[in-house]
Short mmCIF file of C-alpha atoms in Angstrom, two decimals:
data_model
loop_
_atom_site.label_atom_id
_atom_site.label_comp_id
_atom_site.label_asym_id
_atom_site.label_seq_id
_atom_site.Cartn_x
_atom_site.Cartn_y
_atom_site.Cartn_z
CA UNK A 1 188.12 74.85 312.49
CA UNK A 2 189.69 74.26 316.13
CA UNK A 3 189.79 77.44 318.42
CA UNK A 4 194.09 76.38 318.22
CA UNK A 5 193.92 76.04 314.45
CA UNK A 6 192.42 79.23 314.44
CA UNK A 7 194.98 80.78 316.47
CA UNK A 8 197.47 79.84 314.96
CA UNK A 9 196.49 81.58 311.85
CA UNK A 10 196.16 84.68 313.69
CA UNK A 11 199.49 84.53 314.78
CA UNK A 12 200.86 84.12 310.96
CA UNK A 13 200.35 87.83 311.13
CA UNK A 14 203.50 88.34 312.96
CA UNK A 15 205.41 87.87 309.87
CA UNK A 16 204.38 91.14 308.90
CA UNK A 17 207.39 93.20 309.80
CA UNK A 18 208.80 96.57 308.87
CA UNK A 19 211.18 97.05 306.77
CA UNK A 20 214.45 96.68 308.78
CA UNK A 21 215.98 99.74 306.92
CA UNK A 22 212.94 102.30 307.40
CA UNK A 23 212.77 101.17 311.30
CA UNK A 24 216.54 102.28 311.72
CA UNK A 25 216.30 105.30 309.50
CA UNK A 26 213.06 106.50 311.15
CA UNK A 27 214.73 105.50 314.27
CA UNK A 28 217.23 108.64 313.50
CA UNK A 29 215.56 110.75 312.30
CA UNK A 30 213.17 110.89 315.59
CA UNK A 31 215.97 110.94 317.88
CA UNK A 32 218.18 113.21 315.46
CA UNK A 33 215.62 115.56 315.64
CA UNK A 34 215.20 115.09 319.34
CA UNK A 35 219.01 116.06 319.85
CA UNK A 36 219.02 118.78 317.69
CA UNK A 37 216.05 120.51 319.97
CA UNK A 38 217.84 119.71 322.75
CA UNK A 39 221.31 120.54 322.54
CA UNK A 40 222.43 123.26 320.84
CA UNK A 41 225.55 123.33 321.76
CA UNK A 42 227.50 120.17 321.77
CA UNK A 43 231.18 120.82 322.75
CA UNK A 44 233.48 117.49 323.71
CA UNK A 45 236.59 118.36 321.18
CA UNK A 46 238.20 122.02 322.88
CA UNK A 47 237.75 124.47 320.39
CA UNK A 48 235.74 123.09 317.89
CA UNK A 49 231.97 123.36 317.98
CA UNK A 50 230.03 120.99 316.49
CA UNK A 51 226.56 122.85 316.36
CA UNK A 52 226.93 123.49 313.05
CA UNK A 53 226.39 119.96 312.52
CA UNK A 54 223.21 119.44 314.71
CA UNK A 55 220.43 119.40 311.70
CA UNK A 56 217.64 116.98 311.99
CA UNK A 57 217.95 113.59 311.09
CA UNK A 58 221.63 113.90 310.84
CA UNK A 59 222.74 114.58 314.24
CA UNK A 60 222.64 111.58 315.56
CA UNK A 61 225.04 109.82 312.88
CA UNK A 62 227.03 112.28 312.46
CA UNK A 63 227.67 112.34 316.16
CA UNK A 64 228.00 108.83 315.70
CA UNK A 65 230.51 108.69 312.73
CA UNK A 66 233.06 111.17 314.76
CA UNK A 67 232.94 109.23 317.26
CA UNK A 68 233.57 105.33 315.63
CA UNK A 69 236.58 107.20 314.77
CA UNK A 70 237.28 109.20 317.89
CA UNK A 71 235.50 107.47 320.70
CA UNK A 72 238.48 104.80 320.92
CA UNK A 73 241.36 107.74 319.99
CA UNK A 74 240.27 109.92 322.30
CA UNK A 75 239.86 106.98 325.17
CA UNK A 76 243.40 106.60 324.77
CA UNK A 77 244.39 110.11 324.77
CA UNK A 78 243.90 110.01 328.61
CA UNK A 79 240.43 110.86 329.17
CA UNK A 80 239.14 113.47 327.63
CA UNK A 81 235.95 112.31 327.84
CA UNK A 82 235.35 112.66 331.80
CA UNK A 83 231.43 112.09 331.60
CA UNK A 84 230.39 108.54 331.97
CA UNK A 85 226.97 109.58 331.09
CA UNK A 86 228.67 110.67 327.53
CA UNK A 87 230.52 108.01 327.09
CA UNK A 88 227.57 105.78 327.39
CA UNK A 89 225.56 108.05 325.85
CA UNK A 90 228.24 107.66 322.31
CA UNK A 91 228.68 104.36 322.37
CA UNK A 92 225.24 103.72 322.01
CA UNK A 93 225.58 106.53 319.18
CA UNK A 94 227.92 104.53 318.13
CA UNK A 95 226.34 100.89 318.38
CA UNK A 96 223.09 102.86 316.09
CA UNK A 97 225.88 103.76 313.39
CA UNK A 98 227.10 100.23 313.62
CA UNK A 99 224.12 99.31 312.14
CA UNK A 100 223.37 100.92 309.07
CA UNK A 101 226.57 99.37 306.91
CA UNK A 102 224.30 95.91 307.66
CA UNK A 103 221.22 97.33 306.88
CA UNK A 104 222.48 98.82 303.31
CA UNK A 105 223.97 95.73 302.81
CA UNK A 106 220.64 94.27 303.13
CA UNK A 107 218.82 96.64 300.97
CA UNK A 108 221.75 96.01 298.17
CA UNK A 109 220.70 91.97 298.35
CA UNK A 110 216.87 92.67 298.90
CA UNK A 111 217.37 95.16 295.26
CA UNK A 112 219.06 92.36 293.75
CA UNK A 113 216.57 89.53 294.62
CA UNK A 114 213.78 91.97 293.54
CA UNK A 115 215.36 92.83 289.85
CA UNK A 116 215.75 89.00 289.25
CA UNK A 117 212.33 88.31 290.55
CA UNK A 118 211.24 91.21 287.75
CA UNK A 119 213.62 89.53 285.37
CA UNK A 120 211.49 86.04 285.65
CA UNK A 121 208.12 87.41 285.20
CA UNK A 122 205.86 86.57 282.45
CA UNK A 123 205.34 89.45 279.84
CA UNK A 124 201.98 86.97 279.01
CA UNK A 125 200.79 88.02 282.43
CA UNK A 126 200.05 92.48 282.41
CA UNK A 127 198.29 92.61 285.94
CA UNK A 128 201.37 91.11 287.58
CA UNK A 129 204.12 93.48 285.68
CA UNK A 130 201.76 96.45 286.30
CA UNK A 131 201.05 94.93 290.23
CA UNK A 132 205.03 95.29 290.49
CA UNK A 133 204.71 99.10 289.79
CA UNK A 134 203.91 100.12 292.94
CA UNK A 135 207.14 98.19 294.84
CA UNK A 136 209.68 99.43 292.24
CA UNK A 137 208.83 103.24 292.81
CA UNK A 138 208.58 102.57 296.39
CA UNK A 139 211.74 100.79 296.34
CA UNK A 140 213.22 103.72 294.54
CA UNK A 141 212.00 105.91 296.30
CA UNK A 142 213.35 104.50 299.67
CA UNK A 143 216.93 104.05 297.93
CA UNK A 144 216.69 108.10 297.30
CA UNK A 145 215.81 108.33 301.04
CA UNK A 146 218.53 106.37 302.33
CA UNK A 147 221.15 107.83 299.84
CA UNK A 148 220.32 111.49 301.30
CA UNK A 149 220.68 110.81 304.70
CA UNK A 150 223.88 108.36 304.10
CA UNK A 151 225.25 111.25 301.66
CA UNK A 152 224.72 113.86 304.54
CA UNK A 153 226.33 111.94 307.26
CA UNK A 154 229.47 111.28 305.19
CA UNK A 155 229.63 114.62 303.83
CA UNK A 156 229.30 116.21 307.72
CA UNK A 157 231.74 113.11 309.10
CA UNK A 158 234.64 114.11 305.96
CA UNK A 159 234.74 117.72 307.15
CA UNK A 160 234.90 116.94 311.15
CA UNK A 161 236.49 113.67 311.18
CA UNK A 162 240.06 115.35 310.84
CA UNK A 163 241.50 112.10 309.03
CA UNK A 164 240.71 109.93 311.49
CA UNK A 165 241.50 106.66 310.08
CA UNK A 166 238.42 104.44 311.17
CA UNK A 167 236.45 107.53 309.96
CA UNK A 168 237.82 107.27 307.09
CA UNK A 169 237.42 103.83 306.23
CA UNK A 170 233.77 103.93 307.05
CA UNK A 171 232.90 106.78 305.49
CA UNK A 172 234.71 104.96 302.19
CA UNK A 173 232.76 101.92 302.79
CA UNK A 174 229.48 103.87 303.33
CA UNK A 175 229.90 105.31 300.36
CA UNK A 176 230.77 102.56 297.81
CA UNK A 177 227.60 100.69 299.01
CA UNK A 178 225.45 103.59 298.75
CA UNK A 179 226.82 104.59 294.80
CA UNK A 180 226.21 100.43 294.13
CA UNK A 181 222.53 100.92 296.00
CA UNK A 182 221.11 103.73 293.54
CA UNK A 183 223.00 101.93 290.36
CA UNK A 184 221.02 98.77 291.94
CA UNK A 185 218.02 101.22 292.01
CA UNK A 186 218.32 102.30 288.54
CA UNK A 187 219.01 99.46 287.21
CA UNK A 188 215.63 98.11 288.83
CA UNK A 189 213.72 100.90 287.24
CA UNK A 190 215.06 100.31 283.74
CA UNK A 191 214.74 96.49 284.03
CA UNK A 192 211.21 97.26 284.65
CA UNK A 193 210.50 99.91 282.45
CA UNK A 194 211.93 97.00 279.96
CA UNK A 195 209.88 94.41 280.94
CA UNK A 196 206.39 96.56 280.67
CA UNK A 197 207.81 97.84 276.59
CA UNK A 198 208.28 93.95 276.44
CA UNK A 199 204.46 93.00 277.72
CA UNK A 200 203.39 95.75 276.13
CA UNK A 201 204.67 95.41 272.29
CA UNK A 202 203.46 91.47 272.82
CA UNK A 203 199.80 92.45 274.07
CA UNK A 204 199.65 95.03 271.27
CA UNK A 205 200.61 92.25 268.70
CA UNK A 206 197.79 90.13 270.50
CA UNK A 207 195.39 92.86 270.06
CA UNK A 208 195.37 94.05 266.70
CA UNK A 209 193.60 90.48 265.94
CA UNK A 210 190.66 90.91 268.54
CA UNK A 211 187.98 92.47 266.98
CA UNK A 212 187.18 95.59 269.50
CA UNK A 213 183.68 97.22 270.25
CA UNK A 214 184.17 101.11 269.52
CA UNK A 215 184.66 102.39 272.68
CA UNK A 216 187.46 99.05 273.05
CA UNK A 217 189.01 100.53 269.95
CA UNK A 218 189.08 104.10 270.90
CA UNK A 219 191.12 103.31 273.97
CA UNK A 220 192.76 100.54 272.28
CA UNK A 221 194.34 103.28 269.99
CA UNK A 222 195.12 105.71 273.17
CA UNK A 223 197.24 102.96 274.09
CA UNK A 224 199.30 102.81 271.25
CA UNK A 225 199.97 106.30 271.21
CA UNK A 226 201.09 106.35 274.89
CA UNK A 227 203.54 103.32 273.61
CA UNK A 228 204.74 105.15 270.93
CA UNK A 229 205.37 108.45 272.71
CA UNK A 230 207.07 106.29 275.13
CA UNK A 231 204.72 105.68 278.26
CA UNK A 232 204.89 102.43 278.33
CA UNK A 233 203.26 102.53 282.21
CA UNK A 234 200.22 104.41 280.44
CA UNK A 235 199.66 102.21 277.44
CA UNK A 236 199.61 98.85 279.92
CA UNK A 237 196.86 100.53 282.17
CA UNK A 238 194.54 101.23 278.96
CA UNK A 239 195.23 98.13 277.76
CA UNK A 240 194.17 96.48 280.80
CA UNK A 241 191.23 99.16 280.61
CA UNK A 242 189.82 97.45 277.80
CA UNK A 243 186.14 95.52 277.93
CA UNK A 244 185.95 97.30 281.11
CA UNK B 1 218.35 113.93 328.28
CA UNK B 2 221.02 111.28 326.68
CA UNK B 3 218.99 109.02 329.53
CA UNK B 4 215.60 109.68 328.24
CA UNK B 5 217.18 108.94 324.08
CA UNK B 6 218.28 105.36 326.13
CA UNK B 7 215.39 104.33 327.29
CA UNK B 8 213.27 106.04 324.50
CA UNK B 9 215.58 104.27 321.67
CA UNK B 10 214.91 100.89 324.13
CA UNK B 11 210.87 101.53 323.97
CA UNK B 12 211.24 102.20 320.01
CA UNK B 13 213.14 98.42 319.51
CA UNK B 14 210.45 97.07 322.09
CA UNK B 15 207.54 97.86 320.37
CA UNK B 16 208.24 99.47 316.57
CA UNK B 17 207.50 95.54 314.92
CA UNK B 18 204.12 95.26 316.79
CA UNK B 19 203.10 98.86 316.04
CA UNK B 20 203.99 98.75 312.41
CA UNK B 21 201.90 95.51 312.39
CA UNK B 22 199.04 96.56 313.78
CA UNK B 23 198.77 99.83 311.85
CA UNK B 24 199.57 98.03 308.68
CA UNK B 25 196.85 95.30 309.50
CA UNK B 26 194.31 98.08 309.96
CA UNK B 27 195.66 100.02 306.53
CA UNK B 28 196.67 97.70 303.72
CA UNK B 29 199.05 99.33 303.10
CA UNK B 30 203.38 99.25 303.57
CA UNK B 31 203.88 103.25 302.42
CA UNK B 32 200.79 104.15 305.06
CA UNK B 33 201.70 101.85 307.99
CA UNK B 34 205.20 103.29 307.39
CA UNK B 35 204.09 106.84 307.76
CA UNK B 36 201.58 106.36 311.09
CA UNK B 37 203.77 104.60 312.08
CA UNK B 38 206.48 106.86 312.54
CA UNK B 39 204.13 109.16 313.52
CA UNK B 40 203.16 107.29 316.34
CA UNK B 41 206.98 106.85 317.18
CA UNK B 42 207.32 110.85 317.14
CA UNK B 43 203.85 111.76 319.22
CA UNK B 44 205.47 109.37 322.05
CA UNK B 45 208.33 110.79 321.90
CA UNK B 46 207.25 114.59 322.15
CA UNK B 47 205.20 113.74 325.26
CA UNK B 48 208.04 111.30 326.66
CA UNK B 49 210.10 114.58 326.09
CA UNK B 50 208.30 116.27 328.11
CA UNK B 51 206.63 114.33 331.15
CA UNK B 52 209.86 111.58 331.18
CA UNK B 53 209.04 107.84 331.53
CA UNK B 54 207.10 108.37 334.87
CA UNK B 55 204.61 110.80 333.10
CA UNK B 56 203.11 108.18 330.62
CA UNK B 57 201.66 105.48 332.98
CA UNK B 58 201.66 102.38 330.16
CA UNK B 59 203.78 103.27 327.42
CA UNK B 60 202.80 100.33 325.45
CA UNK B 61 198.64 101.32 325.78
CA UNK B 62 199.84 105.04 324.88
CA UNK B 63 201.29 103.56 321.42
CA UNK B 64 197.94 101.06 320.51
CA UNK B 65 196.10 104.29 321.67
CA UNK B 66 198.10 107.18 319.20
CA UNK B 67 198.11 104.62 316.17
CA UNK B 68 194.31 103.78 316.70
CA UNK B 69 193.70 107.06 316.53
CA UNK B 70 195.63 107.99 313.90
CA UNK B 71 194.50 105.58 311.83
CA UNK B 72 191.05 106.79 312.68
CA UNK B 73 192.24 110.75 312.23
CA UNK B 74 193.37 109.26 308.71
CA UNK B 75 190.35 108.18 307.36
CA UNK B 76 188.03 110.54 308.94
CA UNK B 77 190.36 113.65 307.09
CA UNK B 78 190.81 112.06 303.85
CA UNK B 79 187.11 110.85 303.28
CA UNK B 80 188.80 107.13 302.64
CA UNK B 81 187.51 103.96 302.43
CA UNK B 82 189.17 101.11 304.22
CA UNK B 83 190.88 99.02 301.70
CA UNK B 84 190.33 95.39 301.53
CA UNK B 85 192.36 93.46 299.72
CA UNK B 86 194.16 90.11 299.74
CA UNK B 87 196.96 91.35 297.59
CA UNK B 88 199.80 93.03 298.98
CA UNK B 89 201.65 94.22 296.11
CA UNK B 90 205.34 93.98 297.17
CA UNK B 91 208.06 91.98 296.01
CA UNK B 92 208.52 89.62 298.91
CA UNK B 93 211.37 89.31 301.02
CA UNK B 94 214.44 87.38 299.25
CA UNK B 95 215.16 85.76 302.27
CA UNK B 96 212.48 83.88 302.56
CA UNK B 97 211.79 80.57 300.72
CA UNK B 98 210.03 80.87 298.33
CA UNK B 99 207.18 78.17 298.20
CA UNK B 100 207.27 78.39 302.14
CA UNK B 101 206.51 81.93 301.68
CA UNK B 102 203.94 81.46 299.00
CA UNK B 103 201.68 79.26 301.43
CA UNK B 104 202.19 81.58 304.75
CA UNK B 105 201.58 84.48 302.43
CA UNK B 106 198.17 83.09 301.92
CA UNK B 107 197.29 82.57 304.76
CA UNK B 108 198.25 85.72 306.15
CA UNK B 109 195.89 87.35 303.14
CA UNK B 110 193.25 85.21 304.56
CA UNK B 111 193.01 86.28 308.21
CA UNK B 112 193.94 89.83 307.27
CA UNK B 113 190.87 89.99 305.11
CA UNK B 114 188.98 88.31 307.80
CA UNK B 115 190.13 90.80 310.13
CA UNK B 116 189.05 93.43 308.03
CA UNK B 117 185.43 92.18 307.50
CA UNK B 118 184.72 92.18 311.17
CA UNK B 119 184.17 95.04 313.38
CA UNK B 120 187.38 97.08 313.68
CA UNK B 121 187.43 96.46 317.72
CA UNK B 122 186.62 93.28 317.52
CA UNK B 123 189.68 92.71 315.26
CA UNK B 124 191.87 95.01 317.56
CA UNK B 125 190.63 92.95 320.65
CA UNK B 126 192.00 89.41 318.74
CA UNK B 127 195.34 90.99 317.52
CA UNK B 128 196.18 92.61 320.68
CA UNK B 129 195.42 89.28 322.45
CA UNK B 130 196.65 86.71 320.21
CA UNK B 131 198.89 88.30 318.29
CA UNK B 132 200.38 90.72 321.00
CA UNK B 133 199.90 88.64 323.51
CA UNK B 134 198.23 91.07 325.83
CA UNK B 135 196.29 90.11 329.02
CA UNK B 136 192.86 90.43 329.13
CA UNK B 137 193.42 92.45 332.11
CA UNK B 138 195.97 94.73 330.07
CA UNK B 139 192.99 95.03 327.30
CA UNK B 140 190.77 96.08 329.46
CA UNK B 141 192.86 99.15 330.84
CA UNK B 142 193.74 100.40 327.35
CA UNK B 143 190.22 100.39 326.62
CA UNK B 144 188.29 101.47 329.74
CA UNK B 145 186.33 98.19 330.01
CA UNK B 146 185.92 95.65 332.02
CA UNK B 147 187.36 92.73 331.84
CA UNK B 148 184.51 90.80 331.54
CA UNK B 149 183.63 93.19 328.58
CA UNK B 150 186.62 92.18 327.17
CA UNK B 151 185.93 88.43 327.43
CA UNK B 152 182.73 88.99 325.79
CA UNK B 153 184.13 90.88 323.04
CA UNK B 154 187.00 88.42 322.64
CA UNK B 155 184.80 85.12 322.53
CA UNK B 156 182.30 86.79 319.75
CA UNK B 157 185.15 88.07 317.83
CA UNK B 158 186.73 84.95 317.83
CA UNK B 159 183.27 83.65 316.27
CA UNK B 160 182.60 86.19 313.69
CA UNK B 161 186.49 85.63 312.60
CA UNK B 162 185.52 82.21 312.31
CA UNK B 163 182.46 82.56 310.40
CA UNK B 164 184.22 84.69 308.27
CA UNK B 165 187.00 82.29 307.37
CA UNK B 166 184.98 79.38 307.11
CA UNK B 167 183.10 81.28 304.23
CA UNK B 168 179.87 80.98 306.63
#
């Protein structure tokens, strides 16, 4: 192998990248929390103060949602907001907010992609349907994430945004794609919860020909009990267990 | 303080893809590279916090530095085993074609497990260098060498990657 062709498998490596999702949420949350510490006191509307609203890992969208309703409202109301520094400093709020109807949009087509994928694998092959645990619990697990933190922004933004109409809208459109992400989610969970009953009941058919050693049979019948109380996840790892 | 979230949120965009790589390279792992990585993310932060931008001489040897060592801290405290493996059990990403992906997605198990079989900073030194595409010179500064040192390191690393692929 060439010192070039050798290189240039090293640099296949760079098309392991973070989830886009996780790098924006994580994103917030460091920077929420940063603001929170910070400023304690954020007053730019007379009257109302918004510390109330200054939690970690929310801040910063919050801020952000009031103001992809307000920013442009309030521009127009004749300057209100004097501080250039501000201004820059929301519209870059603003720009991060921008962002996360994309990246839920992305998660809802990356959840669909991965429940057909799940749909088209082989029940003949348990190592793969087991291998997929691990990415549908982490996938559900990063839908619950995302949900939370959407939930909370949306939640903070319908209480301050005043009916703001852009506000509004976004916080409608926020929240339609986050109830279709978690039915995505479930839906993901059940399909797979499905598809190990499926490999499952076919390997146990398989079995019950093979003619097990004792210690094969012993966990061979542990396995059937975990299938017929219902864990299917726990009857494919003993079956796979077995001659082991 | 909204200037230090700008240029903070700036360095976070810069360098979060080659950070999350190179922890995830070292751990095997998407959940793990996720958390040390953010970890990372939040250490710099604290410290830009408090010294500003001028306070942390080379921002981008502070991050390599904070996720090598807490990817060292990680396994030293939980008694773990690097895990070597040319699996990565994830669905891959949709987007992607699919037999393109399949053949990259070898290849990437290869050298990954390659990387893994040969001394950890000889596998930093090639990733930060190839990969990264830091200088030798920049190398040397993040790890108190000289450059020569680094050259050294580099060309055997290079060989012992080889040897490793090659099945020698």
């Amino acid at each position: 192998m060439t010192d070039k062709e050798l290189i240039r498998k090293i640099q296949s490596l760079k098309q392991i990248e973070p989830r886009k999702d996780w790098v924006l949420l994580t994103k917030n949350q460091i920077l929420g929390e940063a603001e929170h510490l910070s400023q304690p006191v954020l007053r730019w509307w007379p009257k109302v103060n918004l510390s109330i609203f200054l939690k970690p890992a929310v801040v910063v969208p919050v801020v952000l949602l009031l103001i992809g309703g307000g920013i442009f409202y309030f521009a127009n109301l004749g300057g209100l907001l004097t501080s250039q520094t501000k201004v820059a400093e929301l519209e870059q709020s603003l720009a991060q907010l921008e962002e996360l109807t994309p990246a839920l949009e992305q998660l809802q087509a990356d959840l669909s992609q991965i429940k057909q994928n799940l749909d088209g694998a082989q029940i003949k092959d348990p190592k793969m349907v087991l291998g997929m645990r691990e990415g549908v619990e982490a996938t559900a697990e990063n839908v619950r994430k995302i949900a939370a933190e959407t939930r909370k922004v949306v939640e903070n933004a319908t209480t301050t945004s005043g009916g703001l109409a852009r506000g509004l809208e976004r916080e409608k459109v926020l929240t339609s794609i986050i109830a279709e992400i978690e039915k995505a989610s479930g839906d993901l969970e059940k399909s797979y919860q499905e598809k190990v009953k499926e490999t499952v009941e076919y390997l146990i058919g398989e079995i019950e020909h093979w003619s097990l050693g004792e210690n094969d049979q012993q966990i061979f019948s542990q396995a059937k009990e975990a299938y017929w109380a219902g864990d299917y996840n726990q009857a494919l790892e003993d079956i796979l267990s077995l001659g082991r | 303080m909204a200037d230090l979230r700008k240029q903070f949120s700036k360095i976070y965009d810069q360098y979060i893809n080659k950070i999350y790589r190179f922890v995830f390279i070292k751990v095997n792992s998407r959940e793990l590279a996720e958390d040390l990585t953010a970890e990372v993310f939040t250490r710099c932060w604290e410290k830009f916090k408090r010294v500003g931008s001028e306070g942390i001489e080379n921002i981008q040897a502070f991050l390599f530095q904070a996720a090598r060592n807490l990817v060292i801290d990680y396994y030293r405290q939980k008694g773990r085993v690097r895990l070597i493996s040319t699996q990565d059990i994830w669905v891959p990403d949709p987007r992607v074609d699919l037999e393109k992906e399949a053949g990259l997605g070898s290849e990437v198990s290869q050298i990954r497990f390659a990387l893994n079989k040969i001394p950890e900073n000889y596998a930093e030194i090639v990733v930060w260098h190839y990969l990264d595409q830091l200088s030798v010179s920049e190398i040397a500064k993040l790890l108190n060498k000289s450059e020569g040192a680094v050259r050294v390191t580099l060309h055997r690393a290079l060989k012992e990657l080889r040897e490793n692929i090659e099945g020698v």
